[in-house]
Amino acid sequence: RTAVLAGRHAQATKLVKGLTPRQREVLTHMALGKLNKQIAYDLGLSEQTVKMHRAALLERLGAATTADAIRIAVQADLAGPPKA
């Protein structure tokens, strides 16, 4: 089980490293449950720009849904519950 989790972490980390810094920022905010409008405000972007980054990062990650992208972010330790 640990080996499987380590493999998923490594694969997710590799995928996330393929994103631009801005796409990683947007993905982190997505994983925190923020809406496009909130992400745009936090990053000083237009909502349309956030939507563009969101679509591009989904494609780069090979994610069909936002939930898939967030799962990858959590597996890569980009976002998720705090470590104890």
Tab-separated table of N, CA and C in Angstrom:
chain	number	residue	atom	x	y	z
A	1	ARG	N	0.825	-1.195	0.000
A	1	ARG	CA	0.000	0.000	0.000
A	1	ARG	C	0.867	1.256	0.000
A	2	THR	N	1.919	1.260	0.803
A	2	THR	CA	2.812	2.412	0.871
A	2	THR	C	3.492	2.649	-0.470
A	3	ALA	N	3.877	1.566	-1.136
A	3	ALA	CA	4.523	1.693	-2.445
A	3	ALA	C	3.565	2.290	-3.469
A	4	VAL	N	2.308	1.892	-3.396
A	4	VAL	CA	1.298	2.430	-4.319
A	4	VAL	C	1.137	3.927	-4.090
A	5	LEU	N	1.043	4.335	-2.818
A	5	LEU	CA	0.902	5.754	-2.491
A	5	LEU	C	2.129	6.546	-2.928
A	6	ALA	N	3.306	5.975	-2.740
A	6	ALA	CA	4.538	6.646	-3.157
A	6	ALA	C	4.569	6.810	-4.673
A	7	GLY	N	4.100	5.795	-5.385
A	7	GLY	CA	4.039	5.868	-6.841
A	7	GLY	C	3.073	6.935	-7.313
A	8	ARG	N	1.929	7.019	-6.657
A	8	ARG	CA	0.943	8.052	-7.012
A	8	ARG	C	1.498	9.441	-6.721
A	9	HIS	N	2.183	9.563	-5.591
A	9	HIS	CA	2.779	10.856	-5.232
A	9	HIS	C	3.805	11.270	-6.286
A	10	ALA	N	4.665	10.347	-6.679
A	10	ALA	CA	5.705	10.648	-7.669
A	10	ALA	C	5.088	11.049	-9.005
A	11	GLN	N	4.069	10.312	-9.433
A	11	GLN	CA	3.416	10.621	-10.705
A	11	GLN	C	2.720	11.977	-10.638
A	12	ALA	N	2.014	12.241	-9.546
A	12	ALA	CA	1.310	13.512	-9.388
A	12	ALA	C	2.300	14.673	-9.337
A	13	THR	N	3.413	14.480	-8.638
A	13	THR	CA	4.433	15.526	-8.537
A	13	THR	C	5.001	15.847	-9.906
A	14	LYS	N	5.244	14.822	-10.697
A	14	LYS	CA	5.762	15.027	-12.055
A	14	LYS	C	4.764	15.824	-12.899
A	15	LEU	N	3.483	15.487	-12.791
A	15	LEU	CA	2.456	16.210	-13.540
A	15	LEU	C	2.396	17.676	-13.123
A	16	VAL	N	2.417	17.921	-11.828
A	16	VAL	CA	2.320	19.293	-11.316
A	16	VAL	C	3.544	20.115	-11.722
A	17	LYS	N	4.714	19.482	-11.766
A	17	LYS	CA	5.925	20.196	-12.182
A	17	LYS	C	5.841	20.635	-13.639
A	18	GLY	N	4.979	19.994	-14.425
A	18	GLY	CA	4.792	20.371	-15.821
A	18	GLY	C	3.916	21.595	-16.009
A	19	LEU	N	3.366	22.115	-14.926
A	19	LEU	CA	2.525	23.307	-14.989
A	19	LEU	C	3.385	24.562	-14.877
A	20	THR	N	2.856	25.665	-15.379
A	20	THR	CA	3.533	26.945	-15.180
A	20	THR	C	3.346	27.365	-13.722
A	21	PRO	N	4.185	28.276	-13.235
A	21	PRO	CA	3.997	28.748	-11.855
A	21	PRO	C	2.588	29.301	-11.608
A	22	ARG	N	2.049	30.041	-12.559
A	22	ARG	CA	0.701	30.608	-12.394
A	22	ARG	C	-0.341	29.497	-12.351
A	23	GLN	N	-0.196	28.485	-13.200
A	23	GLN	CA	-1.136	27.363	-13.184
A	23	GLN	C	-1.080	26.640	-11.847
A	24	ARG	N	0.122	26.492	-11.277
A	24	ARG	CA	0.239	25.871	-9.950
A	24	ARG	C	-0.465	26.713	-8.893
A	25	GLU	N	-0.340	28.031	-8.991
A	25	GLU	CA	-1.038	28.915	-8.048
A	25	GLU	C	-2.547	28.726	-8.147
A	26	VAL	N	-3.049	28.726	-9.372
A	26	VAL	CA	-4.489	28.552	-9.583
A	26	VAL	C	-4.929	27.192	-9.053
A	27	LEU	N	-4.172	26.150	-9.336
A	27	LEU	CA	-4.517	24.812	-8.863
A	27	LEU	C	-4.534	24.753	-7.337
A	28	THR	N	-3.576	25.394	-6.700
A	28	THR	CA	-3.544	25.419	-5.238
A	28	THR	C	-4.813	26.065	-4.689
A	29	HIS	N	-5.214	27.177	-5.269
A	29	HIS	CA	-6.439	27.855	-4.831
A	29	HIS	C	-7.674	26.994	-5.108
A	30	MET	N	-7.679	26.309	-6.244
A	30	MET	CA	-8.791	25.399	-6.551
A	30	MET	C	-8.895	24.323	-5.478
A	31	ALA	N	-7.748	23.776	-5.098
A	31	ALA	CA	-7.729	22.697	-4.108
A	31	ALA	C	-8.183	23.185	-2.733
A	32	LEU	N	-8.077	24.474	-2.500
A	32	LEU	CA	-8.561	25.058	-1.247
A	32	LEU	C	-10.057	25.351	-1.304
A	33	GLY	N	-10.675	25.031	-2.442
A	33	GLY	CA	-12.123	25.179	-2.575
A	33	GLY	C	-12.579	26.552	-3.021
A	34	LYS	N	-11.660	27.350	-3.525
A	34	LYS	CA	-12.029	28.706	-3.935
A	34	LYS	C	-12.676	28.708	-5.315
A	35	LEU	N	-13.596	29.636	-5.498
A	35	LEU	CA	-14.261	29.835	-6.780
A	35	LEU	C	-13.373	30.688	-7.684
A	36	ASN	N	-13.658	30.661	-8.991
A	36	ASN	CA	-12.870	31.444	-9.944
A	36	ASN	C	-12.787	32.910	-9.535
A	37	LYS	N	-13.914	33.463	-9.102
A	37	LYS	CA	-13.963	34.872	-8.715
A	37	LYS	C	-13.032	35.147	-7.530
A	38	GLN	N	-13.003	34.234	-6.566
A	38	GLN	CA	-12.125	34.387	-5.400
A	38	GLN	C	-10.660	34.260	-5.800
A	39	ILE	N	-10.377	33.302	-6.674
A	39	ILE	CA	-9.000	33.104	-7.151
A	39	ILE	C	-8.534	34.353	-7.895
A	40	ALA	N	-9.397	34.883	-8.752
A	40	ALA	CA	-9.065	36.084	-9.518
A	40	ALA	C	-8.727	37.240	-8.583
A	41	TYR	N	-9.536	37.433	-7.565
A	41	TYR	CA	-9.295	38.512	-6.604
A	41	TYR	C	-7.968	38.303	-5.877
A	42	ASP	N	-7.745	37.099	-5.387
A	42	ASP	CA	-6.528	36.793	-4.624
A	42	ASP	C	-5.257	36.980	-5.449
A	43	LEU	N	-5.321	36.629	-6.737
A	43	LEU	CA	-4.132	36.678	-7.589
A	43	LEU	C	-4.045	37.946	-8.433
A	44	GLY	N	-5.044	38.817	-8.318
A	44	GLY	CA	-5.036	40.057	-9.086
A	44	GLY	C	-5.230	39.837	-10.575
A	45	LEU	N	-6.073	38.864	-10.912
A	45	LEU	CA	-6.350	38.516	-12.305
A	45	LEU	C	-7.824	38.741	-12.608
A	46	SER	N	-8.170	38.714	-13.893
A	46	SER	CA	-9.586	38.730	-14.253
A	46	SER	C	-10.127	37.307	-14.102
A	47	GLU	N	-11.419	37.215	-13.929
A	47	GLU	CA	-12.043	35.899	-13.808
A	47	GLU	C	-11.839	35.092	-15.091
A	48	GLN	N	-11.860	35.773	-16.232
A	48	GLN	CA	-11.655	35.097	-17.517
A	48	GLN	C	-10.244	34.512	-17.607
A	49	THR	N	-9.259	35.221	-17.081
A	49	THR	CA	-7.882	34.720	-17.085
A	49	THR	C	-7.766	33.479	-16.207
A	50	VAL	N	-8.444	33.487	-15.074
A	50	VAL	CA	-8.443	32.308	-14.202
A	50	VAL	C	-9.055	31.125	-14.945
A	51	LYS	N	-10.154	31.357	-15.656
A	51	LYS	CA	-10.796	30.278	-16.422
A	51	LYS	C	-9.840	29.725	-17.474
A	52	MET	N	-9.070	30.617	-18.104
A	52	MET	CA	-8.103	30.184	-19.112
A	52	MET	C	-7.016	29.307	-18.471
A	53	HIS	N	-6.473	29.759	-17.337
A	53	HIS	CA	-5.449	28.968	-16.641
A	53	HIS	C	-6.017	27.624	-16.194
A	54	ARG	N	-7.243	27.642	-15.718
A	54	ARG	CA	-7.907	26.429	-15.241
A	54	ARG	C	-8.037	25.409	-16.377
A	55	ALA	N	-8.501	25.863	-17.537
A	55	ALA	CA	-8.656	24.967	-18.684
A	55	ALA	C	-7.301	24.418	-19.135
A	56	ALA	N	-6.292	25.283	-19.145
A	56	ALA	CA	-4.959	24.856	-19.579
A	56	ALA	C	-4.355	23.842	-18.612
A	57	LEU	N	-4.534	24.061	-17.313
A	57	LEU	CA	-3.936	23.123	-16.352
A	57	LEU	C	-4.665	21.788	-16.359
A	58	LEU	N	-5.981	21.800	-16.574
A	58	LEU	CA	-6.712	20.532	-16.688
A	58	LEU	C	-6.158	19.721	-17.860
A	59	GLU	N	-5.919	20.408	-18.970
A	59	GLU	CA	-5.392	19.721	-20.153
A	59	GLU	C	-3.987	19.178	-19.888
A	60	ARG	N	-3.133	19.990	-19.296
A	60	ARG	CA	-1.755	19.549	-19.020
A	60	ARG	C	-1.699	18.386	-18.044
A	61	LEU	N	-2.622	18.378	-17.091
A	61	LEU	CA	-2.651	17.288	-16.113
A	61	LEU	C	-3.330	16.037	-16.666
A	62	GLY	N	-4.038	16.183	-17.789
A	62	GLY	CA	-4.814	15.068	-18.319
A	62	GLY	C	-6.029	14.791	-17.457
A	63	ALA	N	-6.518	15.833	-16.801
A	63	ALA	CA	-7.657	15.708	-15.885
A	63	ALA	C	-8.949	16.031	-16.622
A	64	ALA	N	-9.935	15.158	-16.482
A	64	ALA	CA	-11.224	15.373	-17.133
A	64	ALA	C	-12.097	16.341	-16.348
A	65	THR	N	-11.886	16.399	-15.037
A	65	THR	CA	-12.727	17.236	-14.184
A	65	THR	C	-11.866	18.014	-13.186
A	66	THR	N	-12.495	19.009	-12.583
A	66	THR	CA	-11.829	19.757	-11.521
A	66	THR	C	-11.460	18.829	-10.374
A	67	ALA	N	-12.342	17.907	-10.050
A	67	ALA	CA	-12.069	16.953	-8.964
A	67	ALA	C	-10.813	16.133	-9.263
A	68	ASP	N	-10.628	15.721	-10.516
A	68	ASP	CA	-9.415	14.985	-10.898
A	68	ASP	C	-8.169	15.844	-10.668
A	69	ALA	N	-8.246	17.120	-11.056
A	69	ALA	CA	-7.110	18.025	-10.889
A	69	ALA	C	-6.789	18.226	-9.411
A	70	ILE	N	-7.813	18.374	-8.593
A	70	ILE	CA	-7.605	18.570	-7.157
A	70	ILE	C	-7.004	17.313	-6.532
A	71	ARG	N	-7.452	16.145	-6.965
A	71	ARG	CA	-6.873	14.887	-6.468
A	71	ARG	C	-5.382	14.845	-6.765
A	72	ILE	N	-4.999	15.235	-7.969
A	72	ILE	CA	-3.580	15.262	-8.344
A	72	ILE	C	-2.822	16.258	-7.466
A	73	ALA	N	-3.412	17.420	-7.223
A	73	ALA	CA	-2.771	18.435	-6.375
A	73	ALA	C	-2.533	17.900	-4.972
A	74	VAL	N	-3.519	17.221	-4.417
A	74	VAL	CA	-3.393	16.666	-3.063
A	74	VAL	C	-2.336	15.563	-3.042
A	75	GLN	N	-2.338	14.698	-4.053
A	75	GLN	CA	-1.344	13.620	-4.110
A	75	GLN	C	0.075	14.168	-4.239
A	76	ALA	N	0.205	15.334	-4.872
A	76	ALA	CA	1.523	15.952	-5.045
A	76	ALA	C	1.897	16.836	-3.854
A	77	ASP	N	1.062	16.842	-2.829
A	77	ASP	CA	1.269	17.685	-1.639
A	77	ASP	C	1.260	19.167	-1.981
A	78	LEU	N	0.589	19.528	-3.075
A	78	LEU	CA	0.449	20.933	-3.437
A	78	LEU	C	-0.581	21.588	-2.527
A	79	ALA	N	-1.552	20.806	-2.135
A	79	ALA	CA	-2.601	21.291	-1.234
A	79	ALA	C	-3.169	20.090	-0.505
A	80	GLY	N	-3.793	20.345	0.580
A	80	GLY	CA	-4.404	19.259	1.324
A	80	GLY	C	-4.367	19.525	2.806
A	81	PRO	N	-4.725	18.532	3.577
A	81	PRO	CA	-4.750	18.723	5.022
A	81	PRO	C	-3.351	18.978	5.571
A	82	PRO	N	-3.243	19.790	6.604
A	82	PRO	CA	-1.925	20.055	7.181
A	82	PRO	C	-1.298	18.789	7.738
A	83	LYS	N	0.004	18.703	7.620
A	83	LYS	CA	0.740	17.538	8.134
A	83	LYS	C	0.941	17.709	9.636
A	84	ALA	N	0.805	16.602	10.362
A	84	ALA	CA	0.963	16.665	11.830
A	84	ALA	C	2.423	16.575	12.214
